[in-house]
mmCIF file of C-alpha atoms in Angstrom:
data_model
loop_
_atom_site.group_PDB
_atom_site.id
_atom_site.type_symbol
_atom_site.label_atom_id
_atom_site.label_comp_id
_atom_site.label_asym_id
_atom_site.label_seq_id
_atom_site.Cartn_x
_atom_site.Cartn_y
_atom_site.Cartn_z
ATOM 1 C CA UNK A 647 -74.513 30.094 1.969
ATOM 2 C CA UNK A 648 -71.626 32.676 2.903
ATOM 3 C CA UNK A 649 -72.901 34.651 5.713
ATOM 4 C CA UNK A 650 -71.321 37.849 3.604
ATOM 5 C CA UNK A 651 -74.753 36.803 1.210
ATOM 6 C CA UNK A 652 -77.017 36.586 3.957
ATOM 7 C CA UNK A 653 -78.165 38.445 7.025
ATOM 8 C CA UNK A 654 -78.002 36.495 10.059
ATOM 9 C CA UNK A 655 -81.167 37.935 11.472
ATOM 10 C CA UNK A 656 -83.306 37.509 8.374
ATOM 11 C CA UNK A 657 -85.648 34.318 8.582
ATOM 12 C CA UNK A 658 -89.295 34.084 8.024
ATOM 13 C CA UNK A 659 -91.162 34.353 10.969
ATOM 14 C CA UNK A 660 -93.827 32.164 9.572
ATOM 15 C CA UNK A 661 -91.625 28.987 9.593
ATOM 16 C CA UNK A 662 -91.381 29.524 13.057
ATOM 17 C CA UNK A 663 -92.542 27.011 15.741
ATOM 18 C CA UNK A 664 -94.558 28.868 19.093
ATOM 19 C CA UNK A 665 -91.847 28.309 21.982
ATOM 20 C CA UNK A 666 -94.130 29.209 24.866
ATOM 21 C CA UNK A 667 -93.891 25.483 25.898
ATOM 22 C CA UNK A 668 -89.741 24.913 25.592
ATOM 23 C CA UNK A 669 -87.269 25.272 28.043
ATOM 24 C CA UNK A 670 -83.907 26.434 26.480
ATOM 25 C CA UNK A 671 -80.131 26.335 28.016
ATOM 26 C CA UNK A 672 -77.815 28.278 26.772
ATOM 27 C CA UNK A 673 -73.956 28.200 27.320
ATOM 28 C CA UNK A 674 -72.216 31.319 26.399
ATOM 29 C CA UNK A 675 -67.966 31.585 26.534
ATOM 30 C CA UNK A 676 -66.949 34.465 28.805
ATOM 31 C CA UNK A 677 -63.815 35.238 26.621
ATOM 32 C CA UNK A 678 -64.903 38.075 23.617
ATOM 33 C CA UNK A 679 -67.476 39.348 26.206
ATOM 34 C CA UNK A 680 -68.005 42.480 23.751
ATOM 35 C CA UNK A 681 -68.979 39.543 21.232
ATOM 36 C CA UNK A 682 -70.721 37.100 22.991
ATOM 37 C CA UNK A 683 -72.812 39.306 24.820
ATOM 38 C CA UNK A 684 -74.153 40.831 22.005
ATOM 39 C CA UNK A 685 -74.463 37.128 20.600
ATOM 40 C CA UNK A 686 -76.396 35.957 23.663
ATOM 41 C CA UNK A 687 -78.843 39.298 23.978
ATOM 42 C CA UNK A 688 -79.625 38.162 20.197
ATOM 43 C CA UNK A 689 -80.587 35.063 20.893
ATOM 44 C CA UNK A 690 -82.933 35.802 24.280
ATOM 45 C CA UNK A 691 -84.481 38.645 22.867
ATOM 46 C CA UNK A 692 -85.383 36.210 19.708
ATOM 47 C CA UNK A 693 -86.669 33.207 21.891
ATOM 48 C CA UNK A 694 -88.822 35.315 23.667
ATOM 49 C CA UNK A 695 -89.897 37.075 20.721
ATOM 50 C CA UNK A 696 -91.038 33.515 19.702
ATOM 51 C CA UNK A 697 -92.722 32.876 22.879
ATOM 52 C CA UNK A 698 -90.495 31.266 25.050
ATOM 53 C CA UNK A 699 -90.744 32.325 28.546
ATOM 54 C CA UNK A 700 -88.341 34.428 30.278
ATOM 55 C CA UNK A 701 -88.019 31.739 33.269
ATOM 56 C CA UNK A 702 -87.447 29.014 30.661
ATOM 57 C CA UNK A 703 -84.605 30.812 29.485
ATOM 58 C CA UNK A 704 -80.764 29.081 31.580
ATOM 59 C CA UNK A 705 -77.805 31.040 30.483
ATOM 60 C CA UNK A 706 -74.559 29.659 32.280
ATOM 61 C CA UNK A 707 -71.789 30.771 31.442
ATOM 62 C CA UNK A 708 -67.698 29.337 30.530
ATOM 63 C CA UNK A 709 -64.666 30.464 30.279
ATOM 64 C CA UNK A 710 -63.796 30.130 26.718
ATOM 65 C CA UNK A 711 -64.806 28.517 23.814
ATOM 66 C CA UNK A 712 -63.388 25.118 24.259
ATOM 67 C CA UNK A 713 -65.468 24.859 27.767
ATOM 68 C CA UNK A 714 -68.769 25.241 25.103
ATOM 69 C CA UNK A 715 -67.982 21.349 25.142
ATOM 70 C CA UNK A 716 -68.496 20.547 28.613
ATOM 71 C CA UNK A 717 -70.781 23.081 29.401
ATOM 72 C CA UNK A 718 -73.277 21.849 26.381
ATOM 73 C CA UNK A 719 -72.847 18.033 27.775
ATOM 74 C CA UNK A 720 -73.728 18.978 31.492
ATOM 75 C CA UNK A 721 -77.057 20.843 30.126
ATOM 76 C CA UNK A 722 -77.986 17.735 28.240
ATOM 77 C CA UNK A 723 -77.590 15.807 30.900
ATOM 78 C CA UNK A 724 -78.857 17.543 33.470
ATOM 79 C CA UNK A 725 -81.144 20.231 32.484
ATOM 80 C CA UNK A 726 -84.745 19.247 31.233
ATOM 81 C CA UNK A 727 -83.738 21.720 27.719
ATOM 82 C CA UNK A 728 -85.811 21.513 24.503
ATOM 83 C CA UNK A 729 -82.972 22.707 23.128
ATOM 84 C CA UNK A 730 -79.205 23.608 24.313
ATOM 85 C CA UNK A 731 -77.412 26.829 22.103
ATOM 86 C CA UNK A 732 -73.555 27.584 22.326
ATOM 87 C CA UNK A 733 -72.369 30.718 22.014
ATOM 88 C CA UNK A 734 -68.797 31.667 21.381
ATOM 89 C CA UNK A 735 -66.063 33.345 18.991
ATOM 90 C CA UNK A 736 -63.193 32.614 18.532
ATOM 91 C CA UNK A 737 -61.075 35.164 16.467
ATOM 92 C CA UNK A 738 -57.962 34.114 14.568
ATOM 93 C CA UNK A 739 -54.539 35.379 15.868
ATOM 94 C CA UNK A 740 -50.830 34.724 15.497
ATOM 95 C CA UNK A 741 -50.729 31.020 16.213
ATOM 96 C CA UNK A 742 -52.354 27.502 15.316
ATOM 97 C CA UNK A 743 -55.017 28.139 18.560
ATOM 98 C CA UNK A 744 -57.306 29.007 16.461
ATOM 99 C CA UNK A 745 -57.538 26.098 14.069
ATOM 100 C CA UNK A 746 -57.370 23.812 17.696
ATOM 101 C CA UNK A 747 -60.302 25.762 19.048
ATOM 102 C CA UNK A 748 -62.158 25.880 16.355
ATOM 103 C CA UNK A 749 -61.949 22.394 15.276
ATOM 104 C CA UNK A 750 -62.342 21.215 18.924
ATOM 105 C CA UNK A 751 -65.482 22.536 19.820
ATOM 106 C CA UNK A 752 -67.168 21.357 16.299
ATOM 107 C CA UNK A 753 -66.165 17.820 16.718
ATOM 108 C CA UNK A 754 -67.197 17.874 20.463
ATOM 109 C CA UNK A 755 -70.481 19.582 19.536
ATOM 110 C CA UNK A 756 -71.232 17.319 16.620
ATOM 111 C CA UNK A 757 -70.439 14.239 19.227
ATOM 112 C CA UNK A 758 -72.576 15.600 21.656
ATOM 113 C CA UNK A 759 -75.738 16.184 18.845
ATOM 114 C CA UNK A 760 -75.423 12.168 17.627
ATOM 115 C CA UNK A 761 -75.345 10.889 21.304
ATOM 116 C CA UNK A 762 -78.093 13.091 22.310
ATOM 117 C CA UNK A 763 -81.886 13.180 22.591
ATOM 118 C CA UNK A 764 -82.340 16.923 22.052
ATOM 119 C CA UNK A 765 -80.456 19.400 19.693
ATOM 120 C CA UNK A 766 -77.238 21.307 20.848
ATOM 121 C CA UNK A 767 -76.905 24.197 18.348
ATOM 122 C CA UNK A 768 -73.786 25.286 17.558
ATOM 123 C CA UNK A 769 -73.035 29.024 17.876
ATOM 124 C CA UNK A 770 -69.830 29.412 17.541
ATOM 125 C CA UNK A 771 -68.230 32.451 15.444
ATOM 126 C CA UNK A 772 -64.762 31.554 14.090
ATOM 127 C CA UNK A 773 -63.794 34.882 12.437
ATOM 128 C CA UNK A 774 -60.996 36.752 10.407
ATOM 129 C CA UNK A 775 -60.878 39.352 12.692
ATOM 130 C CA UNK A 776 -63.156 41.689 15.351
ATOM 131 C CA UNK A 777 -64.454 43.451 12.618
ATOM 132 C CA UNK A 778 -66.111 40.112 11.032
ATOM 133 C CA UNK A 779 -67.304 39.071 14.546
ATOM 134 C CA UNK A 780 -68.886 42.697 15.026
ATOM 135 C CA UNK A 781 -70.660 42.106 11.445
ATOM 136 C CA UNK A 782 -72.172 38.950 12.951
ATOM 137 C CA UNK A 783 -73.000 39.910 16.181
ATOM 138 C CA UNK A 784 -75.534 42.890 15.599
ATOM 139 C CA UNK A 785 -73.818 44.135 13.077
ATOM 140 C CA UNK A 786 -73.881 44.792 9.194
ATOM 141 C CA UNK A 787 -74.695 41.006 8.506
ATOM 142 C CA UNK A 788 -77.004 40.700 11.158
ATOM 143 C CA UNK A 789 -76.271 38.440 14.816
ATOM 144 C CA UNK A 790 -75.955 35.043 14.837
ATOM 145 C CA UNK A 791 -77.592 35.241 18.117
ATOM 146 C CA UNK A 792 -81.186 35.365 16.449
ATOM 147 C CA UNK A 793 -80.220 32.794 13.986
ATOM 148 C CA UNK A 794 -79.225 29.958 16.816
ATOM 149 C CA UNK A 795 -82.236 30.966 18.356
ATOM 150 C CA UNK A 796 -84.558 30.417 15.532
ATOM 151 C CA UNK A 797 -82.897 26.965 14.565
ATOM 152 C CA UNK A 798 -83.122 25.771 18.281
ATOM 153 C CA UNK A 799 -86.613 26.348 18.003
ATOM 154 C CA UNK A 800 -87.073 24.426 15.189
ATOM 155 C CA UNK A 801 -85.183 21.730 15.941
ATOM 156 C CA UNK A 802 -86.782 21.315 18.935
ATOM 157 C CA UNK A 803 -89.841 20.933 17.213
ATOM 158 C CA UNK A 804 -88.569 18.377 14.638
#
């Protein structure tokens, strides 16, 4: 469903598993701070909300979007997670970068989630422009934040 017909921070919190027992990394792109730090207090402030504990909460941080990737791979490797939640946005500009990016970190993600034994949800904004990556980062249409943190949960569950 088109996120224009659905708030990101709209679920029901009945469908949602207790996360006082789950660990949780979380690898948030440095580039679009604005963006991604909105995106990121989203998501915390959700898995806690949920029950996870504040101390089983690992934020590192990247660069940029494309370092999602390696970032995501080191914390499945390494890390102990439940769950591992990217957080990035890329917004479109004047050259093909965008369509690189974008496609880049979906294809490593997706590689990473068939070759792995725990979820790596993918939290990636790929917008228009700011004003769409505003509108899905705490915005008008909600934050994306909340909804990676939500399916992380779940899928850590399944």
């Amino acid at each position: 469903m088109a996120t224009a017909l659905h708030n990101l921070s709209d679920y029901n919190t009945n469908n949602v598993p207790d996360a006082s027992n789950m660990c949780f990394g979380i690898v948030v792109a440095e580039w679009n701070p604005e963006i991604t730090g909105a995106l990121l207090s989203g998501c915390v402030s959700t898995l806690e909300k949920h029950g996870a504990l504040t101390e089983n909460i690992h934020v590192k941080t990247v660069p940029g979007s494309f370092e999602l990737i390696y970032g995501a791979h080191q914390m499945v490797l390494n890390g102990g997670y439940d769950a591992v939640i990217i957080l990035g946005c890329v917004i479109r500009g004047e050259t093909p970068h965008f369509d690189y990016i974008c496609q880049g970190v979906t294809a490593g993600i997706a590689n990473i989630n068939t070759k792995s034994e725990i979820p790596v949800v993918y939290g990636l904004l790929t917008t228009n422009d700011l004003q769409q990556a505003q509108d899905r980062s705490g915005g008008r249409l909600g934050n994306k934040g909340d909804e990676c943190a939500v399916v992380a949960i779940k899928m850590a569950k399944f």
